[in-house]
Amino acid sequence: MNLMVFGAPGVGKGTQAKFLIEKYGIPQISTGDILREAIKKNSKMGLEAKKYMDEGKLVPDSTIIGIIKERLSEDDCKKGFILDGFPRTIPQAEALEELMNEMGIKLDKVISLSVPDSMIVERISGRRVCKECGASFHVKFNPAKVDGVCDYCDGELIIRKDDNPQTVKSRLEAYHAQTAPLFEFYKNKGVLVEIDGTKDVKSVTQEIFEAIEKA
Ligand code: AP5
């Protein structure tokens, strides 16, 4: 099964992707996580991307499309995958379509999560992420079982560098200007499922599973 989790920064894409991995046994492909890993390794691509990420701007399409081409060709993607944070522009979506056509596969569902911007700011300001595996928690809404320790891999939980009010504002602006048009793009293709992301984590997960099973 090939899935995509779509929505604004901080809407809950990464949180829900982790439950989809557990249920369907397919890998999550998060372009944000791949870029953060490249920054950690001080690679040329990572250092270039960092300039954009620190300002809350989108990394150029050519870089992102290159990353996805490489990642989708890996063996673990043969049984399916969950795209998280990609595509984020119409050219990225068109490149994905071309690539999937070449691979002879299709997107089964695009799960669109919606939450008002005011709620997103509250979610991002309490977010803690695992330094090792990138899993997301929230100090109030989705706390880790042991304070400061990842439920999935025991990694240390930290605050992401771009989770500050100024960068969050830029990320939301980039989302509305460049990414939101993808909602209509996928709706027109008949693969979009709309999920109310304002409910608690478990209820959102439940709705996503029901929507996938129904399809
Ligand atoms: P990326 O890492 O993809 O960040 P993002 O899209 O901004 O998304 P987030 O990771 O912030 O949010 P999320 O939706 O996963 O929310 P989460 O589940 O953590 O990208 C970072 C940067 O990389 C971009 O700004 C850009 O520069 C670059 N980039 C990445 N991909 C790119 C691309 N394709 N093209 C160009 N540039 C790219 O949840 C948020 C918080 O809310 C957590 O604390 C969580 O515990 C909590 N929460 C989740 N669900 C609920 C709920 N139902 N109720 C209450 N709290 C909840």
mmCIF file of C-alpha atoms and ligand atoms in Angstrom:
data_model
loop_
_atom_site.group_PDB
_atom_site.id
_atom_site.type_symbol
_atom_site.label_atom_id
_atom_site.label_comp_id
_atom_site.label_asym_id
_atom_site.label_seq_id
_atom_site.Cartn_x
_atom_site.Cartn_y
_atom_site.Cartn_z
ATOM 1 C CA MET A 1 0.000 0.000 0.000
ATOM 2 C CA ASN A 2 1.340 3.454 -0.972
ATOM 3 C CA LEU A 3 0.089 6.223 1.310
ATOM 4 C CA MET A 4 0.714 9.920 1.827
ATOM 5 C CA VAL A 5 0.046 11.957 4.966
ATOM 6 C CA PHE A 6 -0.682 15.541 3.963
ATOM 7 C CA GLY A 7 -1.178 18.779 5.899
ATOM 8 C CA ALA A 8 0.376 21.877 7.432
ATOM 9 C CA PRO A 9 3.487 21.836 9.635
ATOM 10 C CA GLY A 10 2.651 20.467 13.076
ATOM 11 C CA VAL A 11 -0.728 19.065 12.028
ATOM 12 C CA GLY A 12 0.225 15.555 13.214
ATOM 13 C CA LYS A 13 1.613 13.896 10.069
ATOM 14 C CA GLY A 14 4.661 12.358 11.744
ATOM 15 C CA THR A 15 2.664 11.243 14.803
ATOM 16 C CA GLN A 16 0.118 9.408 12.655
ATOM 17 C CA ALA A 17 2.746 7.998 10.284
ATOM 18 C CA LYS A 18 4.272 6.073 13.218
ATOM 19 C CA PHE A 19 0.923 4.288 13.837
ATOM 20 C CA LEU A 20 0.616 3.497 10.118
ATOM 21 C CA ILE A 21 4.106 1.917 10.152
ATOM 22 C CA GLU A 22 3.089 -0.288 13.085
ATOM 23 C CA LYS A 23 -0.198 -1.352 11.499
ATOM 24 C CA TYR A 24 0.866 -1.885 7.889
ATOM 25 C CA GLY A 25 4.583 -2.680 8.271
ATOM 26 C CA ILE A 26 5.632 -0.219 5.571
ATOM 27 C CA PRO A 27 8.341 2.474 5.929
ATOM 28 C CA GLN A 28 7.723 6.168 6.556
ATOM 29 C CA ILE A 29 9.539 8.450 4.145
ATOM 30 C CA SER A 30 9.850 11.854 5.780
ATOM 31 C CA THR A 31 11.807 14.367 3.719
ATOM 32 C CA GLY A 32 12.196 16.489 6.882
ATOM 33 C CA ASP A 33 13.840 13.555 8.728
ATOM 34 C CA ILE A 34 16.100 12.777 5.739
ATOM 35 C CA LEU A 35 17.215 16.425 5.585
ATOM 36 C CA ARG A 36 17.862 16.576 9.358
ATOM 37 C CA GLU A 37 19.953 13.388 9.082
ATOM 38 C CA ALA A 38 21.986 14.976 6.251
ATOM 39 C CA ILE A 39 22.568 18.060 8.446
ATOM 40 C CA LYS A 40 23.755 15.833 11.306
ATOM 41 C CA LYS A 41 26.281 14.228 8.935
ATOM 42 C CA ASN A 42 27.437 17.655 7.669
ATOM 43 C CA SER A 43 26.913 16.543 4.072
ATOM 44 C CA LYS A 44 27.021 19.188 1.313
ATOM 45 C CA MET A 45 23.300 18.705 0.636
ATOM 46 C CA GLY A 46 22.491 18.946 4.366
ATOM 47 C CA LEU A 47 24.419 22.185 4.825
ATOM 48 C CA GLU A 48 22.715 23.704 1.767
ATOM 49 C CA ALA A 49 19.244 22.614 2.996
ATOM 50 C CA LYS A 50 19.889 23.937 6.511
ATOM 51 C CA LYS A 51 19.872 27.551 5.287
ATOM 52 C CA TYR A 52 16.295 27.147 4.042
ATOM 53 C CA MET A 53 15.075 25.085 6.999
ATOM 54 C CA ASP A 54 16.378 27.540 9.598
ATOM 55 C CA GLU A 55 14.347 30.277 7.900
ATOM 56 C CA GLY A 56 11.213 28.148 7.586
ATOM 57 C CA LYS A 57 11.439 28.143 3.783
ATOM 58 C CA LEU A 58 11.058 25.175 1.462
ATOM 59 C CA VAL A 59 14.219 23.465 0.231
ATOM 60 C CA PRO A 60 14.523 23.672 -3.617
ATOM 61 C CA ASP A 61 12.495 21.109 -5.580
ATOM 62 C CA SER A 62 15.544 19.701 -7.399
ATOM 63 C CA THR A 63 17.172 18.656 -4.084
ATOM 64 C CA ILE A 64 13.983 17.103 -2.726
ATOM 65 C CA ILE A 65 13.121 15.228 -5.922
ATOM 66 C CA GLY A 66 16.653 13.766 -5.983
ATOM 67 C CA ILE A 67 16.221 12.546 -2.387
ATOM 68 C CA ILE A 68 12.895 10.876 -3.149
ATOM 69 C CA LYS A 69 14.133 9.178 -6.332
ATOM 70 C CA GLU A 70 16.950 7.593 -4.368
ATOM 71 C CA ARG A 71 14.790 6.612 -1.379
ATOM 72 C CA LEU A 72 11.934 5.044 -3.372
ATOM 73 C CA SER A 73 14.402 2.827 -5.216
ATOM 74 C CA GLU A 74 15.442 1.121 -1.961
ATOM 75 C CA ASP A 75 14.304 -2.444 -1.296
ATOM 76 C CA ASP A 76 12.099 -1.735 1.737
ATOM 77 C CA CYS A 77 9.798 0.426 -0.431
ATOM 78 C CA LYS A 78 8.827 -2.516 -2.620
ATOM 79 C CA LYS A 79 5.972 -3.520 -0.291
ATOM 80 C CA GLY A 80 4.725 0.078 -0.008
ATOM 81 C CA PHE A 81 5.499 3.307 1.857
ATOM 82 C CA ILE A 82 4.081 6.305 3.710
ATOM 83 C CA LEU A 83 5.125 9.693 2.348
ATOM 84 C CA ASP A 84 5.306 12.334 5.089
ATOM 85 C CA GLY A 85 6.071 15.959 4.196
ATOM 86 C CA PHE A 86 6.478 15.202 0.492
ATOM 87 C CA PRO A 87 5.358 16.454 -1.990
ATOM 88 C CA ARG A 88 5.075 20.092 -0.912
ATOM 89 C CA THR A 89 4.824 21.853 -4.277
ATOM 90 C CA ILE A 90 3.042 21.133 -7.557
ATOM 91 C CA PRO A 91 6.369 20.414 -9.371
ATOM 92 C CA GLN A 92 7.233 17.889 -6.614
ATOM 93 C CA ALA A 93 3.812 16.221 -7.020
ATOM 94 C CA GLU A 94 4.270 16.033 -10.792
ATOM 95 C CA ALA A 95 7.756 14.559 -10.396
ATOM 96 C CA LEU A 96 6.357 11.961 -7.960
ATOM 97 C CA GLU A 97 3.634 11.016 -10.431
ATOM 98 C CA GLU A 98 6.196 10.564 -13.205
ATOM 99 C CA LEU A 99 8.443 8.490 -10.962
ATOM 100 C CA MET A 100 5.584 6.261 -9.771
ATOM 101 C CA ASN A 101 4.459 5.745 -13.382
ATOM 102 C CA GLU A 102 7.984 4.649 -14.294
ATOM 103 C CA MET A 103 7.937 2.250 -11.311
ATOM 104 C CA GLY A 104 4.489 0.930 -12.289
ATOM 105 C CA ILE A 105 2.916 1.834 -8.940
ATOM 106 C CA LYS A 106 0.230 4.289 -7.795
ATOM 107 C CA LEU A 107 -0.767 6.265 -4.726
ATOM 108 C CA ASP A 108 -3.604 4.494 -2.941
ATOM 109 C CA LYS A 109 -4.628 7.229 -0.496
ATOM 110 C CA VAL A 110 -3.663 10.769 0.462
ATOM 111 C CA ILE A 111 -4.684 11.332 4.074
ATOM 112 C CA SER A 112 -5.258 15.044 4.528
ATOM 113 C CA LEU A 113 -5.202 16.267 8.139
ATOM 114 C CA SER A 114 -6.686 19.689 8.880
ATOM 115 C CA VAL A 115 -6.166 21.812 11.990
ATOM 116 C CA PRO A 116 -6.498 25.635 12.310
ATOM 117 C CA ASP A 117 -3.229 27.596 12.453
ATOM 118 C CA SER A 118 -3.841 28.769 16.059
ATOM 119 C CA MET A 119 -3.963 25.145 17.266
ATOM 120 C CA ILE A 120 -0.854 24.285 15.265
ATOM 121 C CA VAL A 121 1.181 26.929 17.082
ATOM 122 C CA GLU A 122 0.154 25.367 20.425
ATOM 123 C CA ARG A 123 1.063 21.884 19.194
ATOM 124 C CA ILE A 124 4.469 22.888 17.848
ATOM 125 C CA SER A 125 5.408 24.900 20.931
ATOM 126 C CA GLY A 126 5.007 21.807 23.163
ATOM 127 C CA ARG A 127 6.591 19.348 20.760
ATOM 128 C CA ARG A 128 9.527 17.149 21.731
ATOM 129 C CA VAL A 129 11.211 14.979 19.095
ATOM 130 C CA CYS A 130 13.466 11.953 19.331
ATOM 131 C CA LYS A 131 17.061 12.784 18.433
ATOM 132 C CA GLU A 132 17.505 9.258 17.061
ATOM 133 C CA CYS A 133 14.339 8.222 15.196
ATOM 134 C CA GLY A 134 12.494 11.544 14.795
ATOM 135 C CA ALA A 135 9.297 10.395 16.605
ATOM 136 C CA SER A 136 7.151 13.275 17.879
ATOM 137 C CA PHE A 137 5.650 13.764 21.326
ATOM 138 C CA HIS A 138 3.903 16.663 23.091
ATOM 139 C CA VAL A 139 4.447 17.669 26.701
ATOM 140 C CA LYS A 140 0.680 17.924 27.275
ATOM 141 C CA PHE A 141 -1.246 16.256 24.431
ATOM 142 C CA ASN A 142 0.964 13.262 23.655
ATOM 143 C CA PRO A 143 3.544 12.740 26.406
ATOM 144 C CA ALA A 144 6.228 10.056 26.213
ATOM 145 C CA LYS A 145 5.779 7.172 28.689
ATOM 146 C CA VAL A 146 9.062 8.149 30.389
ATOM 147 C CA ASP A 147 9.789 11.893 30.514
ATOM 148 C CA GLY A 148 12.491 12.883 27.982
ATOM 149 C CA VAL A 149 12.827 9.349 26.513
ATOM 150 C CA CYS A 150 11.449 8.086 23.173
ATOM 151 C CA ASP A 151 8.747 5.361 23.428
ATOM 152 C CA TYR A 152 9.994 3.742 20.216
ATOM 153 C CA CYS A 153 13.810 3.620 20.526
ATOM 154 C CA ASP A 154 14.751 5.048 23.977
ATOM 155 C CA GLY A 155 16.438 8.014 22.234
ATOM 156 C CA GLU A 156 16.708 11.431 23.899
ATOM 157 C CA LEU A 157 13.807 13.865 23.308
ATOM 158 C CA ILE A 158 14.787 17.383 22.228
ATOM 159 C CA ILE A 159 13.192 20.610 20.920
ATOM 160 C CA ARG A 160 13.584 20.993 17.144
ATOM 161 C CA LYS A 161 15.630 24.023 16.061
ATOM 162 C CA ASP A 162 12.892 25.261 13.701
ATOM 163 C CA ASP A 163 10.154 25.015 16.374
ATOM 164 C CA ASN A 164 10.481 28.673 17.401
ATOM 165 C CA PRO A 165 7.653 31.220 16.901
ATOM 166 C CA GLN A 166 9.323 33.172 14.043
ATOM 167 C CA THR A 167 10.203 30.055 12.002
ATOM 168 C CA VAL A 168 6.805 28.486 12.636
ATOM 169 C CA LYS A 169 5.194 31.640 11.183
ATOM 170 C CA SER A 170 7.351 31.342 8.025
ATOM 171 C CA ARG A 171 6.627 27.602 7.743
ATOM 172 C CA LEU A 172 2.888 28.246 7.911
ATOM 173 C CA GLU A 173 3.196 30.982 5.258
ATOM 174 C CA ALA A 174 5.153 28.627 2.988
ATOM 175 C CA TYR A 175 2.487 25.956 3.539
ATOM 176 C CA HIS A 176 -0.429 28.218 2.567
ATOM 177 C CA ALA A 177 1.373 29.674 -0.475
ATOM 178 C CA GLN A 178 3.121 26.611 -1.913
ATOM 179 C CA THR A 179 1.710 23.387 -0.413
ATOM 180 C CA ALA A 180 -2.023 23.970 0.197
ATOM 181 C CA PRO A 181 -2.788 23.879 -3.598
ATOM 182 C CA LEU A 182 -1.924 20.148 -3.493
ATOM 183 C CA PHE A 183 -5.209 19.549 -1.649
ATOM 184 C CA GLU A 184 -7.165 20.245 -4.886
ATOM 185 C CA PHE A 185 -4.514 18.436 -6.962
ATOM 186 C CA TYR A 186 -5.117 15.161 -5.096
ATOM 187 C CA LYS A 187 -8.860 15.731 -4.651
ATOM 188 C CA ASN A 188 -9.166 15.917 -8.440
ATOM 189 C CA LYS A 189 -7.343 12.593 -8.691
ATOM 190 C CA GLY A 190 -9.919 10.951 -6.385
ATOM 191 C CA VAL A 191 -7.393 9.725 -3.801
ATOM 192 C CA LEU A 192 -7.857 12.325 -1.059
ATOM 193 C CA VAL A 193 -9.395 11.426 2.317
ATOM 194 C CA GLU A 194 -10.203 14.367 4.599
ATOM 195 C CA ILE A 195 -9.597 13.798 8.318
ATOM 196 C CA ASP A 196 -10.406 16.232 11.129
ATOM 197 C CA GLY A 197 -7.016 16.585 12.815
ATOM 198 C CA THR A 198 -8.317 18.616 15.779
ATOM 199 C CA LYS A 199 -9.393 15.523 17.731
ATOM 200 C CA ASP A 200 -7.088 13.738 20.157
ATOM 201 C CA VAL A 201 -4.282 11.542 18.791
ATOM 202 C CA LYS A 202 -6.141 8.208 19.269
ATOM 203 C CA SER A 203 -9.368 9.443 17.624
ATOM 204 C CA VAL A 204 -7.464 10.760 14.613
ATOM 205 C CA THR A 205 -5.652 7.406 14.270
ATOM 206 C CA GLN A 206 -8.973 5.566 14.471
ATOM 207 C CA GLU A 207 -10.499 7.738 11.722
ATOM 208 C CA ILE A 208 -7.477 7.215 9.474
ATOM 209 C CA PHE A 209 -7.582 3.424 9.890
ATOM 210 C CA GLU A 210 -11.322 3.370 9.161
ATOM 211 C CA ALA A 211 -10.863 5.499 6.031
ATOM 212 C CA ILE A 212 -8.103 3.202 4.738
ATOM 213 C CA GLU A 213 -10.013 -0.005 5.481
ATOM 214 C CA LYS A 214 -13.146 1.372 3.782
ATOM 215 C CA ALA A 215 -11.242 2.182 0.597
HETATM 216 P P1 AP5 B 1 9.220 18.621 8.249
HETATM 217 O O1 AP5 B 1 10.126 17.929 9.161
HETATM 218 O O2 AP5 B 1 8.451 17.856 7.255
HETATM 219 O O3 AP5 B 1 8.273 19.531 9.139
HETATM 220 P P2 AP5 B 1 6.748 20.020 8.947
HETATM 221 O O4 AP5 B 1 6.038 19.746 7.711
HETATM 222 O O5 AP5 B 1 6.888 21.414 9.318
HETATM 223 O O6 AP5 B 1 5.993 19.093 9.812
HETATM 224 P P3 AP5 B 1 6.250 18.806 11.261
HETATM 225 O O7 AP5 B 1 7.269 17.721 11.418
HETATM 226 O O8 AP5 B 1 6.545 20.114 11.949
HETATM 227 O O9 AP5 B 1 4.827 18.381 11.763
HETATM 228 P P4 AP5 B 1 3.948 17.071 11.743
HETATM 229 O O10 AP5 B 1 2.760 17.293 10.910
HETATM 230 O O11 AP5 B 1 4.776 15.857 11.459
HETATM 231 O O12 AP5 B 1 3.473 17.104 13.255
HETATM 232 P P5 AP5 B 1 3.782 16.146 14.476
HETATM 233 O O13 AP5 B 1 3.215 14.798 14.247
HETATM 234 O O14 AP5 B 1 5.206 16.262 14.868
HETATM 235 O O15 AP5 B 1 10.020 19.752 7.442
HETATM 236 C C1 AP5 B 1 10.945 20.612 8.080
HETATM 237 C C2 AP5 B 1 11.575 21.516 7.020
HETATM 238 O O16 AP5 B 1 12.286 20.725 6.049
HETATM 239 C C3 AP5 B 1 10.604 22.361 6.191
HETATM 240 O O17 AP5 B 1 10.275 23.573 6.846
HETATM 241 C C4 AP5 B 1 11.404 22.567 4.908
HETATM 242 O O18 AP5 B 1 12.382 23.575 5.075
HETATM 243 C C5 AP5 B 1 12.133 21.248 4.729
HETATM 244 N N1 AP5 B 1 11.371 20.279 3.908
HETATM 245 C C6 AP5 B 1 10.909 19.063 4.319
HETATM 246 N N2 AP5 B 1 10.271 18.448 3.313
HETATM 247 C C7 AP5 B 1 10.339 19.285 2.241
HETATM 248 C C8 AP5 B 1 9.833 19.217 0.913
HETATM 249 N N3 AP5 B 1 9.120 18.164 0.474
HETATM 250 N N4 AP5 B 1 10.068 20.267 0.091
HETATM 251 C C9 AP5 B 1 10.781 21.340 0.502
HETATM 252 N N5 AP5 B 1 11.268 21.480 1.761
HETATM 253 C C10 AP5 B 1 11.055 20.444 2.621
HETATM 254 O O19 AP5 B 1 2.855 16.864 15.593
HETATM 255 C C11 AP5 B 1 3.158 18.162 16.061
HETATM 256 C C12 AP5 B 1 2.934 18.215 17.584
HETATM 257 O O20 AP5 B 1 1.551 18.036 17.868
HETATM 258 C C13 AP5 B 1 3.662 17.113 18.354
HETATM 259 O O21 AP5 B 1 4.068 17.639 19.579
HETATM 260 C C14 AP5 B 1 2.585 16.037 18.550
HETATM 261 O O22 AP5 B 1 2.807 15.240 19.707
HETATM 262 C C15 AP5 B 1 1.329 16.874 18.698
HETATM 263 N N6 AP5 B 1 0.127 16.222 18.163
HETATM 264 C C16 AP5 B 1 0.039 15.429 17.054
HETATM 265 N N7 AP5 B 1 -1.233 15.047 16.865
HETATM 266 C C17 AP5 B 1 -1.976 15.628 17.866
HETATM 267 C C18 AP5 B 1 -3.373 15.611 18.208
HETATM 268 N N8 AP5 B 1 -4.265 14.907 17.476
HETATM 269 N N9 AP5 B 1 -3.775 16.321 19.282
HETATM 270 C C19 AP5 B 1 -2.869 17.053 20.041
HETATM 271 N N10 AP5 B 1 -1.537 17.092 19.763
HETATM 272 C C20 AP5 B 1 -1.100 16.391 18.690
#
